[in-house]
CSV table of C-alpha atoms and ligand atoms in Angstrom, one decimal:
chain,number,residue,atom,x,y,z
A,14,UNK,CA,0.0,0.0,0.0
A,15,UNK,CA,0.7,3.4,-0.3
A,16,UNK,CA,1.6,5.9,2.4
A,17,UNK,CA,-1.0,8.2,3.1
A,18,UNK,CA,-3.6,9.3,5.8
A,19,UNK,CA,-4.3,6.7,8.5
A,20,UNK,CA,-1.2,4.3,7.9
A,21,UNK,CA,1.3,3.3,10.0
A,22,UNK,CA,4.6,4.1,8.5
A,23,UNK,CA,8.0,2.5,9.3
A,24,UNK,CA,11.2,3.9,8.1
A,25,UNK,CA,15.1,3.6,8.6
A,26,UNK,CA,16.7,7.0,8.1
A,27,UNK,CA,19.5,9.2,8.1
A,28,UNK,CA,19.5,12.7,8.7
A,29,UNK,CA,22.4,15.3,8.0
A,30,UNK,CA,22.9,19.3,8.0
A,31,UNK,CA,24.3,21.3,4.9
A,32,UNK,CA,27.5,20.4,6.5
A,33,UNK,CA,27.2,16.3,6.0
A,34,UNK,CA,26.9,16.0,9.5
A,35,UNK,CA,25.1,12.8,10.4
A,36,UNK,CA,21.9,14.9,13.2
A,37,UNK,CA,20.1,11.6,13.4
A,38,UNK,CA,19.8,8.0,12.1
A,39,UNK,CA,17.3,4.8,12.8
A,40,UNK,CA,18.7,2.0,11.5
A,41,UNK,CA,17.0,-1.1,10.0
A,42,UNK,CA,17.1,-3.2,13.0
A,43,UNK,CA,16.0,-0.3,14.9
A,44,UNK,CA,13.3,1.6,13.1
A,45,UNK,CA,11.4,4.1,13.6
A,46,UNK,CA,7.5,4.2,13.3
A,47,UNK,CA,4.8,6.8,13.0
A,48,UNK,CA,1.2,7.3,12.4
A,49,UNK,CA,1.0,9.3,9.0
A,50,UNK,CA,-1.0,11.9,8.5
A,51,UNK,CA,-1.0,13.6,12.6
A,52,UNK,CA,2.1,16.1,12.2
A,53,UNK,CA,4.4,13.3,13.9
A,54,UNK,CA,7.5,14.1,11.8
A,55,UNK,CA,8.1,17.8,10.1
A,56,UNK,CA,5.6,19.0,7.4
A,57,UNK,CA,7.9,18.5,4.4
A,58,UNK,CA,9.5,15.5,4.9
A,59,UNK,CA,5.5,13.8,5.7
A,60,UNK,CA,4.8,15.8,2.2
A,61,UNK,CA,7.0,14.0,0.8
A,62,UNK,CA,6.8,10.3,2.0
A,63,UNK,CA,2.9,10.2,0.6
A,64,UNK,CA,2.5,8.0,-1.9
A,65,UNK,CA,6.0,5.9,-1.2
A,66,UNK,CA,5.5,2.4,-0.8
A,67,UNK,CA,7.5,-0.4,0.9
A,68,UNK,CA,11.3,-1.2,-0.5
A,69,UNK,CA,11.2,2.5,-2.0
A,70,UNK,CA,13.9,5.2,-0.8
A,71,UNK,CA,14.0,9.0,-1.1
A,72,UNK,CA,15.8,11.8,-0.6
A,73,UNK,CA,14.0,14.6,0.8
A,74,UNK,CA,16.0,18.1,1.4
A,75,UNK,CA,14.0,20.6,3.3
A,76,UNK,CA,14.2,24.2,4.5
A,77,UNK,CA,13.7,25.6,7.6
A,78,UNK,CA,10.7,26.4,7.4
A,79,UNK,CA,9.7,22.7,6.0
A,80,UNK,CA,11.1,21.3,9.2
A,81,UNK,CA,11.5,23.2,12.8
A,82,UNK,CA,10.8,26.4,11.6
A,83,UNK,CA,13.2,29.5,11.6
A,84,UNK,CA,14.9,30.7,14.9
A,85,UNK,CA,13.0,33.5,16.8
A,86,UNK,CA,15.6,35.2,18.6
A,87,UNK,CA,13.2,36.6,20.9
A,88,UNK,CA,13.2,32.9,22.5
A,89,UNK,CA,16.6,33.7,23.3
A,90,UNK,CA,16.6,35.0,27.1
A,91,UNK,CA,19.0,36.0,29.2
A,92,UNK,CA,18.3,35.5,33.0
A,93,UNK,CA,19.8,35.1,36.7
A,94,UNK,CA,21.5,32.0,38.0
A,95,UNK,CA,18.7,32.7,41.0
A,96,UNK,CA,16.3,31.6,38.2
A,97,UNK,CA,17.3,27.7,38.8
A,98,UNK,CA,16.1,25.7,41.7
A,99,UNK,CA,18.8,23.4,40.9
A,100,UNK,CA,22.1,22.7,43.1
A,101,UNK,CA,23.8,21.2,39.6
A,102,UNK,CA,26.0,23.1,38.6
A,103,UNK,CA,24.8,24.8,35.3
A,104,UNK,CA,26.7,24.1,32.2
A,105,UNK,CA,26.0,25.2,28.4
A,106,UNK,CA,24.2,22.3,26.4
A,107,UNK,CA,21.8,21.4,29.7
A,108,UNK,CA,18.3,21.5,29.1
A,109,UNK,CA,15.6,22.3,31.5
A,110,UNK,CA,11.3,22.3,30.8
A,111,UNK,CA,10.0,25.5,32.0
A,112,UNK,CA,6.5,27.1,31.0
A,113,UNK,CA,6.3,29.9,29.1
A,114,UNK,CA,3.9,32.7,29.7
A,115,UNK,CA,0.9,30.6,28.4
A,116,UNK,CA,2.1,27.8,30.8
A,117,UNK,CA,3.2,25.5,28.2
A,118,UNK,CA,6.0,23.1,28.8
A,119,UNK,CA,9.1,23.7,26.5
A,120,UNK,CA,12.3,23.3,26.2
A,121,UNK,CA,15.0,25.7,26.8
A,122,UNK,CA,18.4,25.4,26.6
A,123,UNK,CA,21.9,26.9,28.1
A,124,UNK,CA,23.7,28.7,25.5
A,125,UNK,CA,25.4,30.8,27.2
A,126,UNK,CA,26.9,31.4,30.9
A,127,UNK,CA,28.6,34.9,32.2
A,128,UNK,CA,29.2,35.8,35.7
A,129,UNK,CA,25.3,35.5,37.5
A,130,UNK,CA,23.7,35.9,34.1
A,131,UNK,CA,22.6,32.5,32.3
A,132,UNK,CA,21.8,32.6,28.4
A,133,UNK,CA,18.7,30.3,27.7
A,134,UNK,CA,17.2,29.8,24.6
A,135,UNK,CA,14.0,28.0,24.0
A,136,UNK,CA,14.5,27.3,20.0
A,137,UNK,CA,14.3,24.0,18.7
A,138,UNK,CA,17.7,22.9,18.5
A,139,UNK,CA,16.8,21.8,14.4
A,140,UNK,CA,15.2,25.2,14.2
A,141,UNK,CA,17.3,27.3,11.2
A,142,UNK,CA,18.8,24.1,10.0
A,143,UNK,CA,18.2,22.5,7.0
A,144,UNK,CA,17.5,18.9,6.8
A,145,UNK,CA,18.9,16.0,4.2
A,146,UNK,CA,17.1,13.2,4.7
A,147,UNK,CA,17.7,9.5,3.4
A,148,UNK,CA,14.4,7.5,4.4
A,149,UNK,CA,13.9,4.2,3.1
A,150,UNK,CA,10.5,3.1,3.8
A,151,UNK,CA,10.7,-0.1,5.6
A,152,UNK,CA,6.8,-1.2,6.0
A,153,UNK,CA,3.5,0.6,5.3
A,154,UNK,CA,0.3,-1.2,6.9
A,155,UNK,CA,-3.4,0.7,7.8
A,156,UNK,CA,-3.6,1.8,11.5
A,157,UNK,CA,-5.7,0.3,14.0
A,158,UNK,CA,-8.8,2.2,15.4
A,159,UNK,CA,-6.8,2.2,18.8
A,160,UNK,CA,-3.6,4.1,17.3
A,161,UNK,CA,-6.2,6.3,15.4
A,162,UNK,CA,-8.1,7.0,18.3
A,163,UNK,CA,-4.7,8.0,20.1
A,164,UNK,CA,-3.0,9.5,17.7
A,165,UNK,CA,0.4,7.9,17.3
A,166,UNK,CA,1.8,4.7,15.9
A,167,UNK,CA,1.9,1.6,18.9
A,168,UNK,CA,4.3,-1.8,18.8
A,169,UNK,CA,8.5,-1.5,17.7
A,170,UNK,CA,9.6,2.0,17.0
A,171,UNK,CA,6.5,3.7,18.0
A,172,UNK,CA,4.7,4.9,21.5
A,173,UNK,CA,5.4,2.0,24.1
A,174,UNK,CA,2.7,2.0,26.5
B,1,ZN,ZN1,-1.4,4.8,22.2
């Protein structure tokens, strides 16, 4: 079958930057699996899987905006060490979920450290980057009413629960 709306899709990839730089892989002994169709993977690269079948591969380059999006430097903060409730000790690259002012959970992430002052930025890390894909689709089957009623892809490489 074809991939498109409703099926569970399950691909080996490999994911580099404009640089080459290998940003992500699943291998075939260790796929990955989604549920096509419910904005599980980035917009252009779920474009361009519909209508692939099993055994086919592509390559899919993207743009920003086809995958995390641009960076929005006004995610970029910069705040007081007195901010953290934490006795680690802070270092650039840690990541911490705080809410935003709409109390949503995200992401944010040391960037930068200076005297009291700590540099957070709550950008996807992919965000700006532009993304070279290799997917070879491994399996396409329909999804059950219980994955559709959930909204993600269940057994190997998808939600275990
Ligand atoms: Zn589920």
């Amino acid at each position: 079958m074809q991939i498109g709306d409703h099926c569970v899709v399950t691909l080996a990839y490999t994911l580099r930057d404009d640089a080459g730089s290998v940003l992500d892989q699943a291998d075939p002994g260790e796929p990955f699996t989604y549920l096509h169709g419910r904005q599980s993977i980035v917009p252009g690269l779920e474009r361009a899987l519909a209508g692939a079948q099993a055994g086919e591969s592509r390559r899919v380059s993207l743009a920003p905006a086809d995958a995390y999006g641009e960076r929005n430097e006004d995610l970029v903060q910069v705040v007081g060490r007195d901010q953290f409730d934490t006795q680690a000790t802070l270092e650039v690259g840690m990541q911490f979920h705080a809410r935003d002012a709409k109390g949503q959970v995200q992401t944010v992430r040391i960037t930068g450290l200076s005297g009291d002052e700590v540099t957070v930025d709550a950008n996807h890390p992919l965000a700006g980057v532009a993304l070279h894909f290799e997917v070879e689709v491994l399996g396409v089957r329909p999804a059950s009413a219980e994955e559709l009623a959930h909204g993600h892809a269940h057994g190997p490489g998808g939600h275990g629960h």
